[in-house]
Amino acid sequence: MNPSRFADKHALNVDGIAARLSAALLTDPQVRECAVLPRQESGGHSLVAYVVATGPVTLEGARALADRQGVSARELVAVVPLTRLPRDGGGQLDMARLQRMPLLDET
């Protein structure tokens, strides 16, 4: 198999999972906005949820919500609470800025 085709298929799969996770999180009445994006880790790709909510949204809670909706959340490694999602000058989601944000350990 051509390695670039495999990488493209994997990227599409990750993007599809991220979209389903985002849709699942948006069913929570506390979640006003969210973006779930892939993040390169030493062991491969993982997913991070960036969430604007009126109350706390934990990693455990996000995984449970996704699970109740039949969405796999195995790759979800963090939930980052934000007061707003960053936008570029054209009003589009600034994904590069989100992906540069540090992840804090949940304790």
PDB file of C-alpha atoms in Angstrom:
ATOM      1  CA  MET A   1       0.000   0.000   0.000  1.00  0.00           C
ATOM      2  CA  ASN A   2       1.221   3.467  -0.826  1.00  0.00           C
ATOM      3  CA  PRO A   3       2.249   5.117   2.514  1.00  0.00           C
ATOM      4  CA  SER A   4       0.783   8.477   1.527  1.00  0.00           C
ATOM      5  CA  ARG A   5      -2.596   6.871   0.741  1.00  0.00           C
ATOM      6  CA  PHE A   6      -2.538   5.172   4.159  1.00  0.00           C
ATOM      7  CA  ALA A   7      -1.734   8.524   5.830  1.00  0.00           C
ATOM      8  CA  ASP A   8      -4.561  10.213   3.896  1.00  0.00           C
ATOM      9  CA  LYS A   9      -7.050   7.508   4.944  1.00  0.00           C
ATOM     10  CA  HIS A  10      -5.888   7.741   8.569  1.00  0.00           C
ATOM     11  CA  ALA A  11      -6.278  11.540   8.490  1.00  0.00           C
ATOM     12  CA  LEU A  12      -9.809  11.193   7.107  1.00  0.00           C
ATOM     13  CA  ASN A  13     -10.648   8.673   9.839  1.00  0.00           C
ATOM     14  CA  VAL A  14      -9.273  10.955  12.569  1.00  0.00           C
ATOM     15  CA  ASP A  15     -11.170  13.919  11.104  1.00  0.00           C
ATOM     16  CA  GLY A  16     -14.372  11.866  10.998  1.00  0.00           C
ATOM     17  CA  ILE A  17     -14.003  10.800  14.628  1.00  0.00           C
ATOM     18  CA  ALA A  18     -13.244  14.410  15.625  1.00  0.00           C
ATOM     19  CA  ALA A  19     -16.395  15.625  13.859  1.00  0.00           C
ATOM     20  CA  ARG A  20     -18.542  12.973  15.586  1.00  0.00           C
ATOM     21  CA  LEU A  21     -17.031  13.811  18.981  1.00  0.00           C
ATOM     22  CA  SER A  22     -17.676  17.511  18.431  1.00  0.00           C
ATOM     23  CA  ALA A  23     -21.300  16.812  17.510  1.00  0.00           C
ATOM     24  CA  ALA A  24     -21.697  14.609  20.610  1.00  0.00           C
ATOM     25  CA  LEU A  25     -20.272  17.290  22.919  1.00  0.00           C
ATOM     26  CA  LEU A  26     -22.574  19.919  21.442  1.00  0.00           C
ATOM     27  CA  THR A  27     -25.587  17.920  22.672  1.00  0.00           C
ATOM     28  CA  ASP A  28     -24.598  18.864  26.242  1.00  0.00           C
ATOM     29  CA  PRO A  29     -26.696  21.946  27.131  1.00  0.00           C
ATOM     30  CA  GLN A  30     -23.673  23.438  28.954  1.00  0.00           C
ATOM     31  CA  VAL A  31     -21.509  23.361  25.808  1.00  0.00           C
ATOM     32  CA  ARG A  32     -21.933  26.508  23.708  1.00  0.00           C
ATOM     33  CA  GLU A  33     -19.111  25.849  21.235  1.00  0.00           C
ATOM     34  CA  CYS A  34     -16.472  23.210  20.728  1.00  0.00           C
ATOM     35  CA  ALA A  35     -13.813  22.055  18.337  1.00  0.00           C
ATOM     36  CA  VAL A  36     -12.195  18.632  18.461  1.00  0.00           C
ATOM     37  CA  LEU A  37      -8.838  18.581  16.705  1.00  0.00           C
ATOM     38  CA  PRO A  38      -6.099  16.020  16.141  1.00  0.00           C
ATOM     39  CA  ARG A  39      -2.820  16.568  17.917  1.00  0.00           C
ATOM     40  CA  GLN A  40       0.434  14.825  17.050  1.00  0.00           C
ATOM     41  CA  GLU A  41       1.828  12.883  20.000  1.00  0.00           C
ATOM     42  CA  SER A  42       4.979  10.800  20.238  1.00  0.00           C
ATOM     43  CA  GLY A  43       2.867   7.633  19.964  1.00  0.00           C
ATOM     44  CA  GLY A  44       0.723   8.888  17.071  1.00  0.00           C
ATOM     45  CA  HIS A  45      -2.370  11.036  16.813  1.00  0.00           C
ATOM     46  CA  SER A  46      -4.711  11.869  19.646  1.00  0.00           C
ATOM     47  CA  LEU A  47      -7.719  14.179  19.880  1.00  0.00           C
ATOM     48  CA  VAL A  48      -8.231  17.264  22.022  1.00  0.00           C
ATOM     49  CA  ALA A  49     -11.601  18.928  22.670  1.00  0.00           C
ATOM     50  CA  TYR A  50     -11.540  22.723  23.022  1.00  0.00           C
ATOM     51  CA  VAL A  51     -14.780  23.652  24.772  1.00  0.00           C
ATOM     52  CA  VAL A  52     -16.660  26.866  25.570  1.00  0.00           C
ATOM     53  CA  ALA A  53     -19.191  25.917  28.234  1.00  0.00           C
ATOM     54  CA  THR A  54     -21.298  27.437  30.985  1.00  0.00           C
ATOM     55  CA  GLY A  55     -20.090  24.788  33.444  1.00  0.00           C
ATOM     56  CA  PRO A  56     -17.267  22.309  33.855  1.00  0.00           C
ATOM     57  CA  VAL A  57     -16.685  19.689  31.150  1.00  0.00           C
ATOM     58  CA  THR A  58     -14.223  16.988  32.176  1.00  0.00           C
ATOM     59  CA  LEU A  59     -12.412  14.424  30.079  1.00  0.00           C
ATOM     60  CA  GLU A  60     -14.295  11.646  31.864  1.00  0.00           C
ATOM     61  CA  GLY A  61     -17.613  13.415  31.297  1.00  0.00           C
ATOM     62  CA  ALA A  62     -16.860  14.060  27.626  1.00  0.00           C
ATOM     63  CA  ARG A  63     -15.935  10.416  27.072  1.00  0.00           C
ATOM     64  CA  ALA A  64     -19.108   9.239  28.856  1.00  0.00           C
ATOM     65  CA  LEU A  65     -21.297  11.595  26.811  1.00  0.00           C
ATOM     66  CA  ALA A  66     -19.718  10.386  23.563  1.00  0.00           C
ATOM     67  CA  ASP A  67     -20.096   6.762  24.645  1.00  0.00           C
ATOM     68  CA  ARG A  68     -23.822   7.244  25.371  1.00  0.00           C
ATOM     69  CA  GLN A  69     -24.189   8.494  21.797  1.00  0.00           C
ATOM     70  CA  GLY A  70     -22.256   5.591  20.298  1.00  0.00           C
ATOM     71  CA  VAL A  71     -19.167   7.650  19.461  1.00  0.00           C
ATOM     72  CA  SER A  72     -15.739   6.231  20.242  1.00  0.00           C
ATOM     73  CA  ALA A  73     -13.720   8.568  22.464  1.00  0.00           C
ATOM     74  CA  ARG A  74     -10.620   6.359  22.852  1.00  0.00           C
ATOM     75  CA  GLU A  75      -8.384   8.920  21.150  1.00  0.00           C
ATOM     76  CA  LEU A  76      -9.690  11.859  23.227  1.00  0.00           C
ATOM     77  CA  VAL A  77      -6.851  12.771  25.624  1.00  0.00           C
ATOM     78  CA  ALA A  78      -7.866  16.200  26.914  1.00  0.00           C
ATOM     79  CA  VAL A  79     -10.657  18.750  27.259  1.00  0.00           C
ATOM     80  CA  VAL A  80      -9.451  22.352  27.226  1.00  0.00           C
ATOM     81  CA  PRO A  81     -11.922  24.878  28.668  1.00  0.00           C
ATOM     82  CA  LEU A  82     -11.977  28.256  26.915  1.00  0.00           C
ATOM     83  CA  THR A  83     -13.968  31.463  27.254  1.00  0.00           C
ATOM     84  CA  ARG A  84     -14.159  31.642  23.446  1.00  0.00           C
ATOM     85  CA  LEU A  85     -12.781  29.801  20.445  1.00  0.00           C
ATOM     86  CA  PRO A  86     -10.044  31.789  18.664  1.00  0.00           C
ATOM     87  CA  ARG A  87     -10.943  33.110  15.210  1.00  0.00           C
ATOM     88  CA  ASP A  88      -8.782  34.498  12.449  1.00  0.00           C
ATOM     89  CA  GLY A  89      -9.351  37.859  10.742  1.00  0.00           C
ATOM     90  CA  GLY A  90     -11.999  36.297   8.490  1.00  0.00           C
ATOM     91  CA  GLY A  91     -13.966  34.841  11.406  1.00  0.00           C
ATOM     92  CA  GLN A  92     -12.849  31.255  10.742  1.00  0.00           C
ATOM     93  CA  LEU A  93     -11.738  28.971  13.566  1.00  0.00           C
ATOM     94  CA  ASP A  94      -8.000  29.475  14.154  1.00  0.00           C
ATOM     95  CA  MET A  95      -7.009  25.802  14.374  1.00  0.00           C
ATOM     96  CA  ALA A  96      -3.268  26.514  14.407  1.00  0.00           C
ATOM     97  CA  ARG A  97      -3.672  28.709  17.474  1.00  0.00           C
ATOM     98  CA  LEU A  98      -5.712  26.021  19.243  1.00  0.00           C
ATOM     99  CA  GLN A  99      -3.133  23.352  18.491  1.00  0.00           C
ATOM    100  CA  ARG A 100      -0.342  25.508  19.955  1.00  0.00           C
ATOM    101  CA  MET A 101      -2.147  25.806  23.309  1.00  0.00           C
ATOM    102  CA  PRO A 102      -0.489  23.816  26.087  1.00  0.00           C
ATOM    103  CA  LEU A 103      -2.366  20.907  27.579  1.00  0.00           C
ATOM    104  CA  LEU A 104      -2.597  20.776  31.353  1.00  0.00           C
ATOM    105  CA  ASP A 105      -2.901  17.543  33.270  1.00  0.00           C
ATOM    106  CA  GLU A 106      -6.282  16.982  34.884  1.00  0.00           C
ATOM    107  CA  THR A 107      -5.862  16.439  38.613  1.00  0.00           C
TER     108      THR A 107
END
